[in-house]
Amino acid sequence: EDQVTQSPEALRLQEGESSSLNCSYTVSGLRGLFWYRQDPGKGPEFLFTLYSAGEEKEKERLKATLTKKESFLHITAPKPEDSATYLCAVQALSNYQLIWGAGTKLIIKP
Amino acid sequence: SAVISQKPSRDICQRGTSLTIQCQVDSQVTMMFWYRQQPGQSLTLIATANQGSEATYESGFVIDKFPISRPNLTFSTLTVSNMSPEDSSIYLCSVEQGANTGELFFGEGSRLTVL
């Protein structure tokens, strides 16, 4: 069964303290892996798509990487405005429906 | 990109009643997606709505409980029927950038609380 597991469920960091969020996946052929950001009271906002192992994408303080079993979202020198829930989703080769993880709630304290 | 407006943004409903959520997109789109997001859980796709045809429902969701309308290429509604407290959730409307890209734009969601 295709599934996505994100860890940790929540992560509290001090401003400037770099860390990583994990997204482990099991899928019968990966079409793409997606990262979204969700602020409280808002819908998710698309960040990145990764297609193959070894691929990396960057946006400001965020860098997403992909292996054959997991993806990491690295956050470098985070700021309070980076506080949000980060969602990971995968899309299998067999169909186009996204399979979502439960998210990691990131809190950056000033 | 697409701008999606959903209403209501939140509501408190009584058990046994029904509520219709509206979703308006600022551009014409082929498919619109309705998701449910329960606290601490992953997004779950309820159905895909194509203009001019019946919505396609995912396993565990049925048309009698979640009827969907798609009268044109910019608008859709989702009704949550005969509500129970278990239906308390955030309901999200979304559209896709391109076709089958996985890059979705979401509305801000409708938070329903059923008493």
Coordinates of N, CA and C in Angstrom, one line a residue:
Chain A
E1 N 0.8 -1.2 0.0 CA 0.0 0.0 0.0 C 0.9 1.2 0.0
D2 N 0.5 2.2 -0.9 CA 1.3 3.5 -0.9 C 1.0 4.3 0.3
Q3 N 2.1 4.8 0.9 CA 1.9 5.6 2.1 C 3.0 6.6 2.3
V4 N 2.7 7.7 3.1 CA 3.7 8.7 3.4 C 3.7 9.0 4.9
T5 N 4.9 9.0 5.4 CA 5.0 9.2 6.9 C 5.9 10.4 7.1
Q6 N 5.5 11.4 7.8 CA 6.3 12.6 8.1 C 6.8 12.6 9.6
S7 N 8.0 13.0 9.8 CA 8.5 13.1 11.2 C 9.4 14.3 11.3
P8 N 9.5 14.9 12.5 CA 8.6 14.7 13.6 C 7.3 15.3 13.4
E9 N 6.3 15.0 14.3 CA 5.0 15.6 14.2 C 5.1 17.1 14.4
A10 N 6.0 17.5 15.3 CA 6.2 18.9 15.6 C 7.7 19.1 15.9
L11 N 8.1 20.3 15.6 CA 9.5 20.7 15.8 C 9.6 22.1 16.2
R12 N 10.2 22.3 17.4 CA 10.4 23.7 17.9 C 11.9 24.1 17.8
L13 N 12.2 25.2 17.2 CA 13.5 25.6 17.0 C 13.7 27.1 17.4
Q14 N 14.9 27.4 17.8 CA 15.2 28.8 18.0 C 15.5 29.5 16.6
E15 N 15.2 30.7 16.5 CA 15.5 31.5 15.3 C 17.0 31.2 15.0
G16 N 17.3 30.9 13.8 CA 18.7 30.7 13.4 C 19.2 29.2 13.5
E17 N 18.4 28.4 14.2 CA 18.8 27.0 14.4 C 18.3 26.1 13.3
S18 N 19.3 25.7 12.5 CA 19.0 24.9 11.3 C 18.6 23.4 11.7
S19 N 17.7 22.8 10.8 CA 17.3 21.5 11.1 C 16.6 20.9 9.8
S20 N 16.1 19.7 9.9 CA 15.5 19.0 8.8 C 14.2 18.3 9.2
L21 N 13.3 18.3 8.2 CA 12.1 17.6 8.3 C 12.1 16.4 7.4
N22 N 11.6 15.3 7.8 CA 11.6 14.0 7.1 C 10.3 13.6 6.5
C23 N 10.3 13.1 5.3 CA 9.2 12.5 4.7 C 9.6 11.1 4.1
S24 N 9.1 10.1 4.7 CA 9.4 8.7 4.2 C 8.2 8.2 3.4
Y25 N 8.5 7.6 2.3 CA 7.4 7.1 1.5 C 7.5 5.7 1.0
T26 N 6.4 5.1 0.8 CA 6.4 3.8 0.1 C 5.4 3.9 -1.0
V27 N 5.9 3.7 -2.2 CA 5.0 3.9 -3.4 C 5.5 2.9 -4.5
S28 N 4.6 2.4 -5.2 CA 4.9 1.5 -6.3 C 5.3 2.3 -7.6
G29 N 6.4 2.9 -7.6 CA 6.9 3.7 -8.7 C 6.5 5.2 -8.4
L30 N 7.5 6.0 -8.2 CA 7.3 7.4 -7.9 C 7.2 8.2 -9.1
R31 N 6.1 9.0 -9.3 CA 6.0 9.9 -10.3 C 6.6 11.3 -9.9
G32 N 6.3 11.6 -8.6 CA 6.8 12.9 -8.1 C 6.5 13.0 -6.6
L33 N 7.4 13.8 -5.9 CA 7.2 14.0 -4.5 C 7.1 15.5 -4.3
F34 N 6.1 15.9 -3.5 CA 5.8 17.4 -3.4 C 5.8 17.8 -2.0
W35 N 6.3 19.1 -1.8 CA 6.3 19.7 -0.5 C 5.4 20.9 -0.6
Y36 N 4.5 21.1 0.5 CA 3.6 22.2 0.6 C 3.8 22.8 2.0
R37 N 3.5 24.1 2.1 CA 3.5 24.8 3.3 C 2.1 25.2 3.6
Q38 N 1.6 25.0 4.9 CA 0.3 25.4 5.3 C 0.4 26.3 6.5
D39 N -0.1 27.5 6.4 CA -0.2 28.4 7.5 C -1.6 28.2 8.2
P40 N -1.7 28.5 9.5 CA -3.0 28.4 10.2 C -4.1 29.1 9.5
G41 N -5.2 28.4 9.3 CA -6.4 29.0 8.7 C -6.3 29.2 7.2
K42 N -5.3 28.6 6.6 CA -5.1 28.8 5.1 C -5.0 27.4 4.5
G43 N -5.2 27.4 3.2 CA -4.9 26.1 2.4 C -3.5 25.9 2.2
P44 N -3.1 24.7 1.9 CA -1.6 24.5 1.6 C -1.2 25.3 0.4
E45 N 0.1 25.6 0.4 CA 0.8 26.4 -0.7 C 1.9 25.6 -1.2
F46 N 1.9 25.4 -2.5 CA 3.0 24.5 -3.2 C 4.3 25.1 -3.0
L47 N 5.3 24.3 -2.7 CA 6.7 24.7 -2.6 C 7.6 24.1 -3.7
F48 N 7.7 22.7 -3.7 CA 8.6 22.0 -4.6 C 8.0 20.8 -5.1
T49 N 8.5 20.4 -6.3 CA 8.3 19.0 -6.8 C 9.7 18.4 -7.1
L50 N 9.9 17.2 -6.6 CA 11.1 16.4 -6.9 C 10.7 15.1 -7.6
Y51 N 11.5 14.8 -8.6 CA 11.1 13.7 -9.5 C 12.0 12.4 -9.4
S52 N 13.3 12.6 -9.0 CA 14.2 11.5 -9.0 C 15.2 11.6 -7.9
A53 N 15.7 10.4 -7.5 CA 16.6 10.4 -6.4 C 17.9 11.2 -6.8
G54 N 18.3 12.0 -5.8 CA 19.5 12.9 -6.0 C 19.1 14.3 -6.4
E55 N 17.8 14.5 -6.7 CA 17.4 15.8 -7.1 C 17.3 16.7 -5.9
E56 N 17.6 18.0 -6.0 CA 17.5 19.0 -5.0 C 16.8 20.2 -5.5
K57 N 16.0 20.9 -4.7 CA 15.4 22.1 -5.0 C 15.6 23.1 -3.9
E58 N 15.7 24.4 -4.2 CA 15.9 25.4 -3.1 C 15.0 26.6 -3.3
K59 N 14.6 27.1 -2.2 CA 13.8 28.3 -2.2 C 14.1 29.1 -0.9
E60 N 14.7 30.2 -1.0 CA 15.1 31.0 0.2 C 15.8 30.1 1.2
R61 N 15.3 29.9 2.4 CA 16.0 29.1 3.4 C 15.7 27.6 3.4
L62 N 14.9 27.2 2.4 CA 14.5 25.9 2.3 C 15.2 25.1 1.2
K63 N 15.6 23.9 1.5 CA 16.1 23.0 0.4 C 15.5 21.6 0.6
A64 N 15.0 21.1 -0.5 CA 14.4 19.8 -0.5 C 15.3 18.8 -1.2
T65 N 15.4 17.6 -0.7 CA 16.2 16.6 -1.3 C 15.4 15.3 -1.4
L66 N 15.9 14.4 -2.2 CA 15.1 13.2 -2.5 C 16.0 12.0 -2.6
T67 N 15.7 10.9 -1.9 CA 16.3 9.6 -2.1 C 15.2 8.6 -2.6
K68 N 15.6 7.4 -2.7 CA 14.6 6.4 -3.2 C 13.6 6.0 -2.1
K69 N 13.8 6.5 -0.8 CA 12.9 6.1 0.2 C 12.4 7.3 1.0
E70 N 13.0 8.4 0.9 CA 12.6 9.6 1.7 C 13.0 10.9 1.1
S71 N 12.4 11.9 1.6 CA 12.8 13.3 1.3 C 13.0 14.1 2.5
F72 N 14.0 15.0 2.4 CA 14.2 15.9 3.5 C 14.0 17.3 3.1
L73 N 13.4 18.1 4.0 CA 13.2 19.5 3.8 C 14.2 20.2 4.9
H74 N 15.3 20.7 4.4 CA 16.2 21.3 5.2 C 15.9 22.8 5.3
I75 N 15.9 23.3 6.6 CA 15.7 24.7 6.8 C 16.9 25.3 7.4
T76 N 17.5 26.3 6.8 CA 18.7 26.9 7.2 C 18.5 28.3 7.8
A77 N 19.0 28.4 9.1 CA 18.8 29.7 9.8 C 17.4 30.2 9.7
P78 N 16.5 29.4 10.2 CA 15.0 29.8 10.1 C 14.7 31.1 10.8
K79 N 13.6 31.7 10.3 CA 13.1 32.9 11.0 C 11.7 32.6 11.5
P80 N 11.1 33.4 12.4 CA 9.8 33.1 12.9 C 8.7 33.0 11.8
E81 N 8.9 33.7 10.7 CA 7.9 33.6 9.6 C 8.0 32.3 8.9
D82 N 8.9 31.5 9.1 CA 9.0 30.1 8.6 C 8.1 29.1 9.3
S83 N 7.6 29.6 10.5 CA 6.6 28.8 11.3 C 5.4 28.4 10.4
A84 N 5.1 27.1 10.3 CA 4.0 26.7 9.5 C 4.0 25.1 9.7
T85 N 3.0 24.5 9.1 CA 2.9 23.1 8.9 C 3.4 22.8 7.5
Y86 N 4.4 21.8 7.4 CA 4.9 21.5 6.1 C 4.4 20.1 5.8
L87 N 3.8 20.0 4.6 CA 3.1 18.8 4.2 C 3.9 18.2 3.0
C88 N 4.0 16.9 3.0 CA 4.7 16.1 1.9 C 3.6 15.2 1.3
A89 N 3.7 15.1 0.0 CA 2.8 14.2 -0.8 C 3.6 13.5 -1.9
V90 N 3.1 12.3 -2.3 CA 3.7 11.6 -3.4 C 2.6 11.3 -4.4
Q91 N 3.1 11.1 -5.6 CA 2.2 10.8 -6.7 C 2.8 9.5 -7.4
A92 N 2.0 8.5 -7.5 CA 2.5 7.3 -8.0 C 2.4 7.2 -9.5
L93 N 3.3 6.4 -10.1 CA 3.2 6.2 -11.6 C 1.9 5.6 -12.0
S94 N 1.3 4.8 -11.1 CA 0.0 4.1 -11.5 C -1.2 5.0 -11.6
N95 N -1.2 6.2 -10.9 CA -2.3 7.1 -11.0 C -1.8 8.5 -10.6
Y96 N -2.6 9.5 -10.8 CA -2.2 10.8 -10.5 C -2.6 11.4 -9.2
Q97 N -3.3 10.5 -8.4 CA -3.8 11.0 -7.1 C -2.7 11.2 -6.1
L98 N -2.7 12.3 -5.4 CA -1.6 12.6 -4.4 C -2.0 11.8 -3.1
I99 N -0.9 11.3 -2.5 CA -1.0 10.6 -1.2 C -0.3 11.5 -0.2
W100 N -1.0 12.0 0.8 CA -0.4 13.0 1.7 C 0.1 12.4 3.0
G101 N 1.1 13.0 3.5 CA 1.5 12.8 4.9 C 0.7 13.7 5.8
A102 N 0.8 13.5 7.1 CA 0.1 14.2 8.1 C 0.7 15.6 8.4
G103 N 1.9 15.8 8.0 CA 2.6 17.1 8.2 C 3.5 17.2 9.4
T104 N 4.4 18.1 9.3 CA 5.2 18.5 10.5 C 5.0 19.9 10.8
K105 N 4.6 20.2 12.1 CA 4.3 21.6 12.5 C 5.6 22.1 13.0
L106 N 6.1 23.2 12.3 CA 7.4 23.8 12.6 C 7.1 25.1 13.3
I107 N 7.7 25.3 14.5 CA 7.6 26.5 15.3 C 9.0 27.1 15.5
I108 N 9.2 28.3 15.0 CA 10.4 29.0 15.2 C 10.3 30.1 16.2
K109 N 11.0 30.0 17.3 CA 10.9 31.0 18.4 C 11.9 32.1 18.2
P110 N 11.5 33.4 18.3 CA 12.5 34.5 18.2 C 13.5 34.5 19.3
Chain B
S1 N -0.8 30.7 -11.9 CA -1.4 30.5 -10.6 C -2.9 30.8 -10.7
A2 N -3.6 30.3 -9.6 CA -5.1 30.5 -9.6 C -5.4 31.0 -8.2
V3 N -6.4 31.9 -8.1 CA -7.0 32.4 -6.9 C -8.3 31.7 -6.6
I4 N -8.4 31.1 -5.5 CA -9.6 30.3 -5.1 C -10.3 30.9 -3.9
S5 N -11.6 31.2 -4.0 CA -12.3 31.7 -2.9 C -13.3 30.7 -2.5
Q6 N -13.3 30.4 -1.2 CA -14.3 29.5 -0.6 C -15.1 30.2 0.4
K7 N -16.4 29.8 0.5 CA -17.2 30.2 1.6 C -18.3 29.2 1.9
P8 N -18.7 29.1 3.2 CA -18.2 30.0 4.3 C -16.8 29.6 4.7
S9 N -16.1 30.5 5.4 CA -14.8 30.2 5.9 C -14.9 29.3 7.1
R10 N -16.0 29.5 7.9 CA -16.3 28.6 9.0 C -17.7 28.6 9.3
D11 N -18.2 27.6 10.0 CA -19.6 27.5 10.4 C -19.8 26.5 11.5
I12 N -20.7 26.8 12.3 CA -21.1 25.8 13.4 C -22.5 25.3 13.0
C13 N -22.6 24.0 12.9 CA -23.9 23.4 12.4 C -24.4 22.4 13.4
Q14 N -25.7 22.2 13.3 CA -26.4 21.3 14.2 C -26.4 19.9 13.5
R15 N -26.4 18.9 14.4 CA -26.5 17.5 13.9 C -27.7 17.3 13.0
G16 N -27.6 16.6 11.9 CA -28.7 16.3 11.1 C -29.0 17.3 10.0
T17 N -28.3 18.5 10.0 CA -28.5 19.5 9.0 C -27.5 19.3 7.9
S18 N -27.7 20.1 6.8 CA -26.8 20.0 5.7 C -26.2 21.4 5.4
L19 N -25.0 21.4 4.9 CA -24.3 22.7 4.6 C -23.7 22.6 3.2
T20 N -23.8 23.7 2.5 CA -23.2 23.7 1.1 C -22.0 24.7 1.2
I21 N -20.9 24.2 0.7 CA -19.6 25.0 0.6 C -19.4 25.4 -0.9
Q22 N -19.1 26.7 -1.1 CA -19.0 27.2 -2.4 C -17.5 27.4 -2.7
C23 N -17.1 27.2 -4.0 CA -15.7 27.4 -4.4 C -15.7 28.1 -5.7
Q24 N -15.1 29.2 -5.8 CA -15.0 30.0 -7.0 C -13.5 30.2 -7.4
V25 N -13.2 29.9 -8.6 CA -11.9 30.1 -9.1 C -11.8 31.2 -10.1
D26 N -10.7 31.9 -10.2 CA -10.6 33.1 -11.0 C -10.2 32.8 -12.4
S27 N -10.1 31.5 -12.8 CA -9.9 31.2 -14.2 C -10.6 29.9 -14.5
Q28 N -10.7 29.5 -15.7 CA -11.4 28.3 -16.1 C -10.5 27.1 -15.9
V29 N -11.0 26.1 -15.3 CA -10.3 24.9 -15.0 C -11.1 23.7 -15.3
T30 N -10.5 22.6 -15.7 CA -11.2 21.4 -16.1 C -11.6 20.6 -14.9
M31 N -10.7 20.4 -14.0 CA -11.0 19.6 -12.8 C -10.9 20.5 -11.5
M32 N -11.8 20.2 -10.6 CA -11.7 20.8 -9.3 C -11.7 19.6 -8.3
F33 N -11.0 19.8 -7.2 CA -10.8 18.7 -6.2 C -11.4 19.2 -4.9
W34 N -12.1 18.3 -4.2 CA -12.5 18.6 -2.8 C -11.8 17.6 -1.9
Y35 N -11.2 18.3 -0.8 CA -10.4 17.5 0.2 C -11.0 17.8 1.5
R36 N -10.8 16.8 2.4 CA -11.1 17.0 3.8 C -9.8 16.9 4.6
Q37 N -9.7 17.7 5.6 CA -8.5 17.8 6.5 C -9.0 17.7 7.9
Q38 N -8.8 16.6 8.6 CA -9.1 16.5 10.0 C -7.9 16.7 10.8
P39 N -8.1 17.2 12.0 CA -7.0 17.6 12.9 C -6.0 16.5 13.0
G40 N -4.7 16.9 12.8 CA -3.6 15.9 13.0 C -3.6 14.8 11.9
Q41 N -4.4 14.9 10.9 CA -4.4 13.8 9.9 C -4.1 14.4 8.5
S42 N -3.8 13.5 7.6 CA -3.4 14.0 6.3 C -4.6 14.4 5.5
L43 N -4.4 15.1 4.4 CA -5.4 15.5 3.5 C -6.0 14.3 2.8
T44 N -7.3 14.2 2.8 CA -8.0 13.1 2.1 C -8.9 13.6 1.0
L45 N -8.7 13.1 -0.2 CA -9.5 13.5 -1.3 C -10.9 12.9 -1.2
I46 N -11.9 13.8 -1.3 CA -13.3 13.3 -1.3 C -13.7 13.0 -2.7
A47 N -13.5 13.9 -3.6 CA -14.0 13.7 -5.0 C -13.3 14.7 -5.9
T48 N -13.4 14.3 -7.2 CA -12.9 15.2 -8.3 C -14.2 15.6 -9.1
A49 N -14.3 16.9 -9.3 CA -15.4 17.4 -10.0 C -15.0 17.9 -11.4
N50 N -15.6 17.3 -12.4 CA -15.4 17.8 -13.8 C -16.7 18.5 -14.3
Q51 N -16.5 19.5 -15.0 CA -17.7 20.3 -15.5 C -18.4 19.4 -16.6
G52 N -19.7 19.3 -16.4 CA -20.5 18.6 -17.4 C -20.6 17.1 -17.2
S53 N -20.0 16.6 -16.1 CA -20.2 15.2 -15.8 C -20.3 14.9 -14.3
E54 N -20.7 13.7 -13.9 CA -20.8 13.4 -12.5 C -19.4 13.4 -11.8
A55 N -19.4 13.9 -10.6 CA -18.1 13.9 -9.8 C -17.7 12.4 -9.6
T56 N -16.4 12.3 -9.5 CA -15.8 10.9 -9.2 C -15.4 10.9 -7.7
Y57 N -16.0 10.0 -7.0 CA -15.8 9.9 -5.5 C -14.7 8.9 -5.2
E58 N -14.0 9.2 -4.1 CA -12.9 8.3 -3.6 C -13.6 7.3 -2.7
S59 N -12.8 6.2 -2.5 CA -13.3 5.1 -1.6 C -13.7 5.7 -0.2
G60 N -14.8 5.4 0.3 CA -15.3 5.9 1.6 C -16.1 7.1 1.5
F61 N -16.3 7.7 0.4 CA -17.2 8.9 0.2 C -18.2 8.6 -0.8
V62 N -19.5 9.0 -0.6 CA -20.6 8.7 -1.4 C -21.3 9.9 -1.8
I63 N -22.0 9.9 -2.9 CA -22.7 11.0 -3.4 C -23.8 11.5 -2.6
D64 N -24.5 10.5 -1.9 CA -25.6 10.9 -1.1 C -25.2 11.7 0.1
K65 N -24.0 11.5 0.6 CA -23.5 12.2 1.8 C -22.8 13.5 1.3
F66 N -22.1 13.5 0.2 CA -21.3 14.6 -0.3 C -21.7 15.0 -1.7
P67 N -22.9 15.4 -2.0 CA -23.2 15.8 -3.3 C -22.4 17.0 -3.8
I68 N -22.0 16.9 -5.0 CA -21.2 18.0 -5.6 C -21.9 18.5 -6.9
S69 N -21.8 19.8 -7.1 CA -22.2 20.4 -8.3 C -21.1 21.1 -9.0
R70 N -21.1 21.1 -10.3 CA -20.0 21.8 -11.1 C -20.7 22.4 -12.4
P71 N -21.4 23.5 -12.1 CA -22.2 24.0 -13.2 C -21.4 24.7 -14.3
N72 N -20.2 25.1 -14.0 CA -19.4 25.8 -15.1 C -17.9 25.6 -14.8
L73 N -17.0 26.2 -15.5 CA -15.6 25.9 -15.4 C -14.9 26.7 -14.3
T74 N -15.7 27.5 -13.6 CA -15.0 28.3 -12.5 C -15.7 28.1 -11.2
F75 N -16.6 27.3 -11.1 CA -17.4 27.2 -9.8 C -17.8 25.7 -9.5
S76 N -17.8 25.5 -8.2 CA -18.3 24.1 -7.7 C -18.8 24.3 -6.3
T77 N -19.7 23.4 -5.9 CA -20.2 23.3 -4.6 C -20.0 21.9 -4.0
L78 N -19.8 21.8 -2.7 CA -19.8 20.6 -2.0 C -20.8 20.7 -0.9
T79 N -21.7 19.8 -0.8 CA -22.7 19.7 0.3 C -22.3 18.6 1.2
V80 N -22.3 18.9 2.5 CA -22.2 17.9 3.5 C -23.5 17.7 4.1
S81 N -24.1 16.5 3.9 CA -25.5 16.2 4.2 C -25.6 15.5 5.5
N82 N -26.8 15.7 6.1 CA -27.1 15.0 7.4 C -25.9 14.9 8.3
M83 N -25.4 16.0 8.7 CA -24.1 16.1 9.4 C -24.1 15.5 10.8
S84 N -23.0 14.9 11.1 CA -22.8 14.4 12.5 C -21.5 15.0 13.0
P85 N -21.2 14.9 14.3 CA -20.0 15.4 14.8 C -18.7 14.9 14.1
E86 N -18.8 13.7 13.6 CA -17.7 13.1 12.8 C -17.3 13.9 11.6
D87 N -18.3 14.7 11.1 CA -18.0 15.5 9.9 C -17.3 16.8 10.2
S88 N -17.1 17.1 11.5 CA -16.4 18.3 11.8 C -15.0 18.2 11.2
S89 N -14.6 19.2 10.4 CA -13.4 19.1 9.7 C -13.2 20.4 8.9
I90 N -12.0 20.5 8.3 CA -11.8 21.5 7.3 C -12.0 20.9 5.9
Y91 N -12.8 21.6 5.1 CA -13.0 21.2 3.7 C -12.3 22.2 2.8
L92 N -11.5 21.6 1.9 CA -10.7 22.4 1.0 C -11.0 22.1 -0.5
C93 N -11.1 23.2 -1.2 CA -11.3 23.1 -2.7 C -9.9 23.4 -3.3
S94 N -9.6 22.7 -4.4 CA -8.3 22.9 -5.0 C -8.4 22.7 -6.5
V95 N -7.5 23.3 -7.2 CA -7.4 23.1 -8.7 C -5.9 22.8 -9.0
E96 N -5.6 22.3 -10.1 CA -4.3 21.9 -10.4 C -3.6 22.8 -11.5
Q97 N -2.3 23.1 -11.3 CA -1.5 23.8 -12.3 C -1.2 22.8 -13.4
G98 N -1.8 23.0 -14.6 CA -1.6 22.1 -15.7 C -2.4 20.9 -15.5
A99 N -2.0 19.8 -16.1 CA -2.8 18.5 -16.0 C -1.9 17.5 -15.4
N100 N -2.4 16.9 -14.3 CA -1.7 15.8 -13.6 C -0.3 16.2 -13.1
T101 N -0.1 17.4 -12.8 CA 1.3 17.8 -12.3 C 1.5 17.6 -10.9
G102 N 0.4 17.5 -10.1 CA 0.5 17.4 -8.6 C 0.7 18.7 -8.0
E103 N 0.8 19.8 -8.7 CA 1.0 21.1 -8.2 C -0.4 21.8 -8.0
L104 N -0.9 21.8 -6.8 CA -2.3 22.3 -6.5 C -2.3 23.6 -5.9
F105 N -3.4 24.4 -6.3 CA -3.7 25.6 -5.6 C -4.9 25.3 -4.7
F106 N -4.9 25.8 -3.5 CA -6.0 25.6 -2.6 C -6.7 26.8 -2.2
G107 N -8.0 26.7 -1.9 CA -8.7 27.7 -1.2 C -8.3 27.8 0.2
E108 N -8.8 28.7 1.0 CA -8.4 28.9 2.4 C -9.2 27.9 3.3
G109 N -10.1 27.2 2.7 CA -10.8 26.1 3.5 C -12.0 26.6 4.2
S110 N -12.9 25.7 4.5 CA -14.1 25.9 5.2 C -14.1 25.0 6.5
R111 N -14.0 25.6 7.6 CA -13.9 24.9 8.9 C -15.3 24.7 9.4
L112 N -15.8 23.4 9.4 CA -17.1 23.1 9.9 C -17.0 22.4 11.3
T113 N -17.8 22.9 12.2 CA -18.0 22.3 13.5 C -19.4 21.8 13.6
V114 N -19.6 20.5 13.9 CA -21.0 20.0 14.0 C -21.2 19.6 15.5
L115 N -22.3 20.2 16.0 CA -22.6 20.0 17.4 C -23.7 18.9 17.6

